[in-house]
Amino acid sequence: MKRILLCIMALLLIAGTSWAQRGLNCYPVFRGKVVPAKRMVVTEVRGESMATYKLDYYHSVQFQVDEATAMKVAELILADADAAESAETEKTGELLTYALIQPTPFARVRRYLCYQARPAGPAWIITILYLEGSATLEDLRSMFEKQ
């Protein structure tokens, strides 16, 4: 009976990581609803390999878009920043180019949303990271400074 209960709890935790992003305005971006999934580079990592960084889950998407689509994505990120516990943002002109957002925790797990947009000729390269774990903002800042 204990094994069955432990298995059910483990499945709920695994399913919870994909549900956690659903509360975010940028969720459609991660699901390929704004930019087709075939045009994105997607990386998902979970488990022991993330323990060094005090993270349980890492999900990133990167894609190249025109300025109009970049503005749509930026609006979604800014909506998440407005609803977040804390957020740092930077703009170049009208376009959001950087954000480090801490949405409210999900099931007592810290969550972070990192965003970067950089010009590539007439297009923009956008990278969005969704992170979960026990890492603090200071942990993330020091990790990003080293890279």
Short mmCIF file of N, CA and C in Angstrom, two decimals:
data_model
loop_
_atom_site.label_atom_id
_atom_site.label_comp_id
_atom_site.label_asym_id
_atom_site.label_seq_id
_atom_site.Cartn_x
_atom_site.Cartn_y
_atom_site.Cartn_z
N MET A 1 0.81 -1.19 0.00
CA MET A 1 0.00 0.00 0.00
C MET A 1 0.86 1.26 0.00
N LYS A 2 1.96 1.23 0.79
CA LYS A 2 2.85 2.38 0.84
C LYS A 2 3.50 2.63 -0.51
N ARG A 3 3.86 1.56 -1.21
CA ARG A 3 4.49 1.71 -2.52
C ARG A 3 3.53 2.36 -3.52
N ILE A 4 2.30 1.95 -3.48
CA ILE A 4 1.30 2.53 -4.38
C ILE A 4 1.14 4.01 -4.09
N LEU A 5 1.06 4.35 -2.83
CA LEU A 5 0.93 5.75 -2.43
C LEU A 5 2.14 6.57 -2.87
N LEU A 6 3.35 6.01 -2.69
CA LEU A 6 4.56 6.71 -3.11
C LEU A 6 4.60 6.89 -4.63
N CYS A 7 4.18 5.89 -5.37
CA CYS A 7 4.13 6.00 -6.83
C CYS A 7 3.15 7.08 -7.28
N ILE A 8 2.00 7.12 -6.65
CA ILE A 8 1.01 8.15 -6.98
C ILE A 8 1.55 9.54 -6.67
N MET A 9 2.21 9.69 -5.53
CA MET A 9 2.79 11.00 -5.17
C MET A 9 3.87 11.40 -6.16
N ALA A 10 4.71 10.48 -6.58
CA ALA A 10 5.77 10.78 -7.55
C ALA A 10 5.17 11.22 -8.89
N LEU A 11 4.13 10.53 -9.33
CA LEU A 11 3.48 10.92 -10.59
C LEU A 11 2.85 12.31 -10.49
N LEU A 12 2.27 12.62 -9.35
CA LEU A 12 1.68 13.95 -9.16
C LEU A 12 2.75 15.04 -9.18
N LEU A 13 3.92 14.78 -8.60
CA LEU A 13 5.00 15.76 -8.62
C LEU A 13 5.51 15.99 -10.04
N ILE A 14 5.66 14.93 -10.80
CA ILE A 14 6.11 15.05 -12.19
C ILE A 14 5.09 15.81 -13.01
N ALA A 15 3.83 15.48 -12.85
CA ALA A 15 2.78 16.18 -13.59
C ALA A 15 2.69 17.63 -13.15
N GLY A 16 2.99 17.90 -11.90
CA GLY A 16 2.91 19.26 -11.38
C GLY A 16 3.84 20.23 -12.06
N THR A 17 5.01 19.77 -12.51
CA THR A 17 5.94 20.69 -13.15
C THR A 17 5.39 21.21 -14.47
N SER A 18 4.69 20.39 -15.22
CA SER A 18 4.11 20.90 -16.47
C SER A 18 2.88 21.75 -16.20
N TRP A 19 2.17 21.50 -15.12
CA TRP A 19 1.01 22.32 -14.76
C TRP A 19 1.44 23.67 -14.24
N ALA A 20 2.61 23.75 -13.62
CA ALA A 20 3.04 24.99 -12.99
C ALA A 20 3.13 26.14 -13.99
N GLN A 21 3.57 25.87 -15.20
CA GLN A 21 3.68 26.91 -16.22
C GLN A 21 2.32 27.41 -16.68
N ARG A 22 1.30 26.61 -16.50
CA ARG A 22 -0.03 26.99 -16.99
C ARG A 22 -0.56 28.26 -16.37
N GLY A 23 -0.12 28.61 -15.21
CA GLY A 23 -0.59 29.83 -14.58
C GLY A 23 0.06 31.09 -15.12
N LEU A 24 1.00 30.93 -16.04
CA LEU A 24 1.72 32.07 -16.58
C LEU A 24 1.12 32.54 -17.90
N ASN A 25 1.18 33.83 -18.13
CA ASN A 25 0.68 34.39 -19.39
C ASN A 25 1.49 33.92 -20.59
N CYS A 26 2.77 33.62 -20.37
CA CYS A 26 3.64 33.18 -21.47
C CYS A 26 3.52 31.68 -21.77
N TYR A 27 2.63 30.99 -21.08
CA TYR A 27 2.45 29.55 -21.31
C TYR A 27 2.24 29.21 -22.79
N PRO A 28 1.44 29.98 -23.56
CA PRO A 28 1.27 29.65 -24.98
C PRO A 28 2.58 29.67 -25.77
N VAL A 29 3.53 30.48 -25.35
CA VAL A 29 4.82 30.51 -26.04
C VAL A 29 5.52 29.17 -25.88
N PHE A 30 5.55 28.66 -24.66
CA PHE A 30 6.20 27.37 -24.39
C PHE A 30 5.51 26.22 -25.13
N ARG A 31 4.24 26.34 -25.40
CA ARG A 31 3.48 25.28 -26.07
C ARG A 31 3.42 25.44 -27.59
N GLY A 32 4.14 26.42 -28.15
CA GLY A 32 4.19 26.58 -29.59
C GLY A 32 2.95 27.24 -30.19
N LYS A 33 2.22 28.00 -29.39
CA LYS A 33 0.99 28.65 -29.87
C LYS A 33 1.25 30.04 -30.44
N VAL A 34 2.39 30.65 -30.09
CA VAL A 34 2.73 31.98 -30.60
C VAL A 34 3.72 31.84 -31.76
N VAL A 35 4.73 31.03 -31.56
CA VAL A 35 5.71 30.69 -32.58
C VAL A 35 5.60 29.18 -32.76
N PRO A 36 5.47 28.70 -34.00
CA PRO A 36 5.34 27.25 -34.20
C PRO A 36 6.50 26.48 -33.55
N ALA A 37 6.17 25.39 -32.90
CA ALA A 37 7.16 24.58 -32.18
C ALA A 37 8.31 24.15 -33.09
N LYS A 38 8.04 23.93 -34.36
CA LYS A 38 9.11 23.49 -35.28
C LYS A 38 10.16 24.57 -35.52
N ARG A 39 9.84 25.82 -35.16
CA ARG A 39 10.80 26.93 -35.31
C ARG A 39 11.52 27.26 -34.01
N MET A 40 11.28 26.47 -32.97
CA MET A 40 11.89 26.74 -31.67
C MET A 40 12.92 25.67 -31.32
N VAL A 41 13.93 26.10 -30.58
CA VAL A 41 14.86 25.17 -29.96
C VAL A 41 14.36 25.03 -28.52
N VAL A 42 13.98 23.82 -28.14
CA VAL A 42 13.39 23.57 -26.82
C VAL A 42 14.31 22.65 -26.03
N THR A 43 14.54 23.01 -24.77
CA THR A 43 15.34 22.18 -23.88
C THR A 43 14.58 22.02 -22.57
N GLU A 44 14.45 20.78 -22.12
CA GLU A 44 13.83 20.47 -20.82
C GLU A 44 14.76 19.54 -20.07
N VAL A 45 15.05 19.91 -18.83
CA VAL A 45 15.91 19.07 -17.99
C VAL A 45 15.29 19.02 -16.60
N ARG A 46 15.26 17.86 -16.01
CA ARG A 46 14.80 17.71 -14.63
C ARG A 46 15.60 16.58 -13.98
N GLY A 47 15.64 16.61 -12.67
CA GLY A 47 16.28 15.52 -11.95
C GLY A 47 17.64 15.89 -11.37
N GLU A 48 18.43 14.87 -11.11
CA GLU A 48 19.71 14.99 -10.41
C GLU A 48 20.69 15.95 -11.07
N SER A 49 20.69 16.03 -12.38
CA SER A 49 21.66 16.90 -13.06
C SER A 49 21.43 18.37 -12.74
N MET A 50 20.27 18.72 -12.24
CA MET A 50 19.95 20.11 -11.91
C MET A 50 20.23 20.43 -10.44
N ALA A 51 20.51 19.43 -9.62
CA ALA A 51 20.70 19.63 -8.18
C ALA A 51 21.85 20.58 -7.87
N THR A 52 22.90 20.57 -8.67
CA THR A 52 24.04 21.46 -8.48
C THR A 52 23.61 22.92 -8.49
N TYR A 53 22.59 23.22 -9.27
CA TYR A 53 22.10 24.59 -9.42
C TYR A 53 20.93 24.90 -8.50
N LYS A 54 20.60 23.98 -7.62
CA LYS A 54 19.45 24.10 -6.70
C LYS A 54 18.14 24.21 -7.48
N LEU A 55 18.08 23.51 -8.59
CA LEU A 55 16.88 23.50 -9.43
C LEU A 55 16.38 22.08 -9.61
N ASP A 56 15.07 21.98 -9.80
CA ASP A 56 14.44 20.68 -10.05
C ASP A 56 14.02 20.57 -11.51
N TYR A 57 13.78 21.71 -12.15
CA TYR A 57 13.23 21.70 -13.50
C TYR A 57 13.73 22.92 -14.27
N TYR A 58 14.15 22.69 -15.51
CA TYR A 58 14.64 23.73 -16.41
C TYR A 58 13.95 23.53 -17.75
N HIS A 59 13.31 24.58 -18.25
CA HIS A 59 12.64 24.50 -19.56
C HIS A 59 12.97 25.79 -20.30
N SER A 60 13.59 25.65 -21.46
CA SER A 60 13.92 26.84 -22.24
C SER A 60 13.40 26.71 -23.66
N VAL A 61 13.07 27.86 -24.23
CA VAL A 61 12.72 27.95 -25.64
C VAL A 61 13.50 29.11 -26.24
N GLN A 62 13.97 28.91 -27.47
CA GLN A 62 14.66 29.97 -28.18
C GLN A 62 14.16 29.97 -29.61
N PHE A 63 13.95 31.17 -30.16
CA PHE A 63 13.42 31.28 -31.51
C PHE A 63 13.76 32.65 -32.08
N GLN A 64 13.68 32.75 -33.40
CA GLN A 64 13.93 34.01 -34.09
C GLN A 64 12.61 34.47 -34.71
N VAL A 65 12.27 35.76 -34.49
CA VAL A 65 10.99 36.29 -34.96
C VAL A 65 11.17 37.72 -35.48
N ASP A 66 10.14 38.19 -36.17
CA ASP A 66 10.12 39.59 -36.61
C ASP A 66 9.75 40.47 -35.42
N GLU A 67 9.83 41.78 -35.61
CA GLU A 67 9.58 42.70 -34.50
C GLU A 67 8.15 42.63 -33.98
N ALA A 68 7.18 42.44 -34.86
CA ALA A 68 5.78 42.38 -34.42
C ALA A 68 5.55 41.19 -33.50
N THR A 69 6.10 40.03 -33.84
CA THR A 69 5.95 38.84 -32.99
C THR A 69 6.74 39.03 -31.69
N ALA A 70 7.91 39.65 -31.79
CA ALA A 70 8.71 39.93 -30.58
C ALA A 70 7.91 40.79 -29.61
N MET A 71 7.16 41.75 -30.14
CA MET A 71 6.33 42.61 -29.28
C MET A 71 5.21 41.82 -28.61
N LYS A 72 4.61 40.86 -29.34
CA LYS A 72 3.56 40.02 -28.75
C LYS A 72 4.11 39.19 -27.59
N VAL A 73 5.28 38.59 -27.81
CA VAL A 73 5.91 37.78 -26.76
C VAL A 73 6.26 38.67 -25.57
N ALA A 74 6.80 39.84 -25.84
CA ALA A 74 7.18 40.77 -24.76
C ALA A 74 5.96 41.18 -23.93
N GLU A 75 4.81 41.37 -24.57
CA GLU A 75 3.58 41.71 -23.84
C GLU A 75 3.20 40.61 -22.86
N LEU A 76 3.34 39.36 -23.29
CA LEU A 76 3.02 38.23 -22.40
C LEU A 76 3.97 38.19 -21.21
N ILE A 77 5.25 38.41 -21.47
CA ILE A 77 6.25 38.42 -20.40
C ILE A 77 5.98 39.57 -19.43
N LEU A 78 5.65 40.74 -19.96
CA LEU A 78 5.35 41.89 -19.10
C LEU A 78 4.11 41.65 -18.25
N ALA A 79 3.13 40.94 -18.79
CA ALA A 79 1.94 40.59 -18.00
C ALA A 79 2.33 39.69 -16.84
N ASP A 80 3.26 38.76 -17.07
CA ASP A 80 3.74 37.90 -15.99
C ASP A 80 4.52 38.73 -14.97
N ALA A 81 5.29 39.71 -15.44
CA ALA A 81 6.05 40.57 -14.54
C ALA A 81 5.11 41.38 -13.65
N ASP A 82 4.02 41.85 -14.22
CA ASP A 82 3.05 42.64 -13.45
C ASP A 82 2.41 41.82 -12.33
N ALA A 83 2.21 40.53 -12.57
CA ALA A 83 1.55 39.67 -11.60
C ALA A 83 2.53 38.97 -10.65
N ALA A 84 3.82 39.21 -10.81
CA ALA A 84 4.85 38.46 -10.08
C ALA A 84 5.14 39.03 -8.71
N GLU A 85 5.77 38.20 -7.87
CA GLU A 85 6.27 38.64 -6.57
C GLU A 85 7.34 39.70 -6.74
N SER A 86 8.24 39.46 -7.70
CA SER A 86 9.28 40.45 -8.00
C SER A 86 9.65 40.32 -9.47
N ALA A 87 10.11 41.43 -10.04
CA ALA A 87 10.49 41.42 -11.45
C ALA A 87 11.47 42.55 -11.73
N GLU A 88 12.47 42.22 -12.54
CA GLU A 88 13.42 43.21 -13.06
C GLU A 88 13.25 43.18 -14.57
N THR A 89 13.10 44.34 -15.19
CA THR A 89 12.94 44.39 -16.64
C THR A 89 13.76 45.53 -17.22
N GLU A 90 14.15 45.37 -18.49
CA GLU A 90 14.85 46.41 -19.23
C GLU A 90 14.27 46.45 -20.63
N LYS A 91 14.17 47.65 -21.17
CA LYS A 91 13.67 47.83 -22.52
C LYS A 91 14.69 48.57 -23.37
N THR A 92 14.66 48.30 -24.67
CA THR A 92 15.38 49.07 -25.65
C THR A 92 14.31 49.67 -26.55
N GLY A 93 14.10 50.96 -26.40
CA GLY A 93 12.99 51.58 -27.11
C GLY A 93 11.69 51.06 -26.52
N GLU A 94 10.83 50.55 -27.36
CA GLU A 94 9.54 50.00 -26.93
C GLU A 94 9.60 48.50 -26.61
N LEU A 95 10.70 47.84 -27.00
CA LEU A 95 10.77 46.38 -26.88
C LEU A 95 11.48 45.94 -25.60
N LEU A 96 10.85 45.04 -24.89
CA LEU A 96 11.46 44.41 -23.71
C LEU A 96 12.65 43.59 -24.18
N THR A 97 13.81 43.81 -23.56
CA THR A 97 15.01 43.06 -23.95
C THR A 97 15.53 42.14 -22.85
N TYR A 98 15.10 42.36 -21.60
CA TYR A 98 15.57 41.55 -20.49
C TYR A 98 14.51 41.51 -19.39
N ALA A 99 14.34 40.36 -18.79
CA ALA A 99 13.47 40.24 -17.62
C ALA A 99 13.93 39.08 -16.75
N LEU A 100 13.90 39.30 -15.46
CA LEU A 100 14.11 38.25 -14.47
C LEU A 100 12.92 38.35 -13.52
N ILE A 101 12.04 37.37 -13.60
CA ILE A 101 10.74 37.41 -12.93
C ILE A 101 10.63 36.26 -11.95
N GLN A 102 10.09 36.56 -10.77
CA GLN A 102 9.81 35.52 -9.78
C GLN A 102 8.30 35.48 -9.56
N PRO A 103 7.61 34.59 -10.30
CA PRO A 103 6.16 34.43 -10.06
C PRO A 103 5.92 33.86 -8.66
N THR A 104 4.69 33.92 -8.22
CA THR A 104 4.37 33.34 -6.92
C THR A 104 4.72 31.85 -6.94
N PRO A 105 5.19 31.33 -5.81
CA PRO A 105 5.55 29.90 -5.76
C PRO A 105 4.37 29.00 -6.10
N PHE A 106 4.68 27.85 -6.64
CA PHE A 106 3.67 26.84 -6.96
C PHE A 106 3.94 25.65 -6.06
N ALA A 107 3.00 25.35 -5.18
CA ALA A 107 3.15 24.25 -4.22
C ALA A 107 4.45 24.40 -3.43
N ARG A 108 4.72 25.61 -2.97
CA ARG A 108 5.90 25.95 -2.17
C ARG A 108 7.23 25.76 -2.90
N VAL A 109 7.19 25.72 -4.22
CA VAL A 109 8.41 25.61 -5.02
C VAL A 109 8.65 26.97 -5.67
N ARG A 110 9.85 27.47 -5.54
CA ARG A 110 10.19 28.75 -6.18
C ARG A 110 10.20 28.58 -7.69
N ARG A 111 9.68 29.59 -8.37
CA ARG A 111 9.63 29.58 -9.83
C ARG A 111 10.27 30.86 -10.36
N TYR A 112 10.90 30.75 -11.52
CA TYR A 112 11.53 31.91 -12.14
C TYR A 112 11.28 31.88 -13.64
N LEU A 113 11.20 33.06 -14.19
CA LEU A 113 11.04 33.23 -15.62
C LEU A 113 12.12 34.22 -16.05
N CYS A 114 12.97 33.80 -16.97
CA CYS A 114 14.04 34.64 -17.47
C CYS A 114 13.81 34.87 -18.96
N TYR A 115 14.02 36.09 -19.40
CA TYR A 115 13.72 36.47 -20.78
C TYR A 115 14.83 37.34 -21.33
N GLN A 116 15.20 37.08 -22.58
CA GLN A 116 16.19 37.91 -23.25
C GLN A 116 15.80 38.02 -24.72
N ALA A 117 15.84 39.24 -25.25
CA ALA A 117 15.63 39.47 -26.68
C ALA A 117 16.82 40.26 -27.19
N ARG A 118 17.42 39.79 -28.27
CA ARG A 118 18.55 40.51 -28.85
C ARG A 118 18.39 40.60 -30.35
N PRO A 119 18.81 41.73 -30.92
CA PRO A 119 18.62 41.92 -32.36
C PRO A 119 19.54 41.03 -33.18
N ALA A 120 19.03 40.60 -34.32
CA ALA A 120 19.80 39.82 -35.29
C ALA A 120 19.39 40.33 -36.67
N GLY A 121 19.95 41.48 -37.06
CA GLY A 121 19.52 42.11 -38.30
C GLY A 121 18.12 42.67 -38.09
N PRO A 122 17.21 42.41 -39.04
CA PRO A 122 15.84 42.90 -38.87
C PRO A 122 15.01 42.03 -37.91
N ALA A 123 15.54 40.89 -37.53
CA ALA A 123 14.81 39.95 -36.67
C ALA A 123 15.30 40.07 -35.22
N TRP A 124 14.63 39.34 -34.33
CA TRP A 124 15.00 39.27 -32.92
C TRP A 124 15.15 37.81 -32.52
N ILE A 125 16.20 37.52 -31.75
CA ILE A 125 16.37 36.19 -31.17
C ILE A 125 15.90 36.28 -29.73
N ILE A 126 14.92 35.47 -29.39
CA ILE A 126 14.32 35.50 -28.05
C ILE A 126 14.60 34.17 -27.35
N THR A 127 15.02 34.29 -26.10
CA THR A 127 15.24 33.13 -25.24
C THR A 127 14.42 33.31 -23.98
N ILE A 128 13.65 32.29 -23.63
CA ILE A 128 12.86 32.31 -22.40
C ILE A 128 13.18 31.06 -21.59
N LEU A 129 13.47 31.24 -20.32
CA LEU A 129 13.73 30.12 -19.42
C LEU A 129 12.66 30.09 -18.34
N TYR A 130 12.20 28.89 -18.03
CA TYR A 130 11.32 28.67 -16.88
C TYR A 130 12.08 27.74 -15.95
N LEU A 131 12.26 28.15 -14.69
CA LEU A 131 13.04 27.38 -13.72
C LEU A 131 12.22 27.14 -12.47
N GLU A 132 12.40 25.97 -11.87
CA GLU A 132 11.77 25.64 -10.59
C GLU A 132 12.81 25.03 -9.68
N GLY A 133 12.71 25.32 -8.39
CA GLY A 133 13.60 24.69 -7.43
C GLY A 133 13.73 25.53 -6.18
N SER A 134 14.78 25.25 -5.41
CA SER A 134 15.01 25.96 -4.16
C SER A 134 15.96 27.14 -4.32
N ALA A 135 16.47 27.35 -5.51
CA ALA A 135 17.40 28.46 -5.76
C ALA A 135 16.76 29.80 -5.45
N THR A 136 17.56 30.71 -4.93
CA THR A 136 17.09 32.06 -4.67
C THR A 136 17.47 32.95 -5.85
N LEU A 137 16.97 34.17 -5.85
CA LEU A 137 17.36 35.12 -6.90
C LEU A 137 18.86 35.36 -6.89
N GLU A 138 19.46 35.42 -5.71
CA GLU A 138 20.90 35.61 -5.60
C GLU A 138 21.65 34.43 -6.21
N ASP A 139 21.15 33.21 -5.98
CA ASP A 139 21.77 32.02 -6.60
C ASP A 139 21.74 32.14 -8.12
N LEU A 140 20.60 32.55 -8.67
CA LEU A 140 20.49 32.67 -10.11
C LEU A 140 21.41 33.76 -10.66
N ARG A 141 21.44 34.88 -9.99
CA ARG A 141 22.32 35.97 -10.45
C ARG A 141 23.77 35.53 -10.49
N SER A 142 24.23 34.85 -9.44
CA SER A 142 25.64 34.41 -9.43
C SER A 142 25.88 33.34 -10.49
N MET A 143 24.89 32.50 -10.73
CA MET A 143 25.02 31.48 -11.77
C MET A 143 25.11 32.13 -13.15
N PHE A 144 24.28 33.15 -13.41
CA PHE A 144 24.29 33.81 -14.70
C PHE A 144 25.55 34.63 -14.90
N GLU A 145 26.12 35.21 -13.84
CA GLU A 145 27.35 35.99 -13.95
C GLU A 145 28.53 35.12 -14.37
N LYS A 146 28.53 33.86 -13.95
CA LYS A 146 29.64 32.96 -14.27
C LYS A 146 29.61 32.50 -15.72
N GLN A 147 28.46 32.62 -16.38
CA GLN A 147 28.34 32.12 -17.74
C GLN A 147 28.39 33.21 -18.76
#
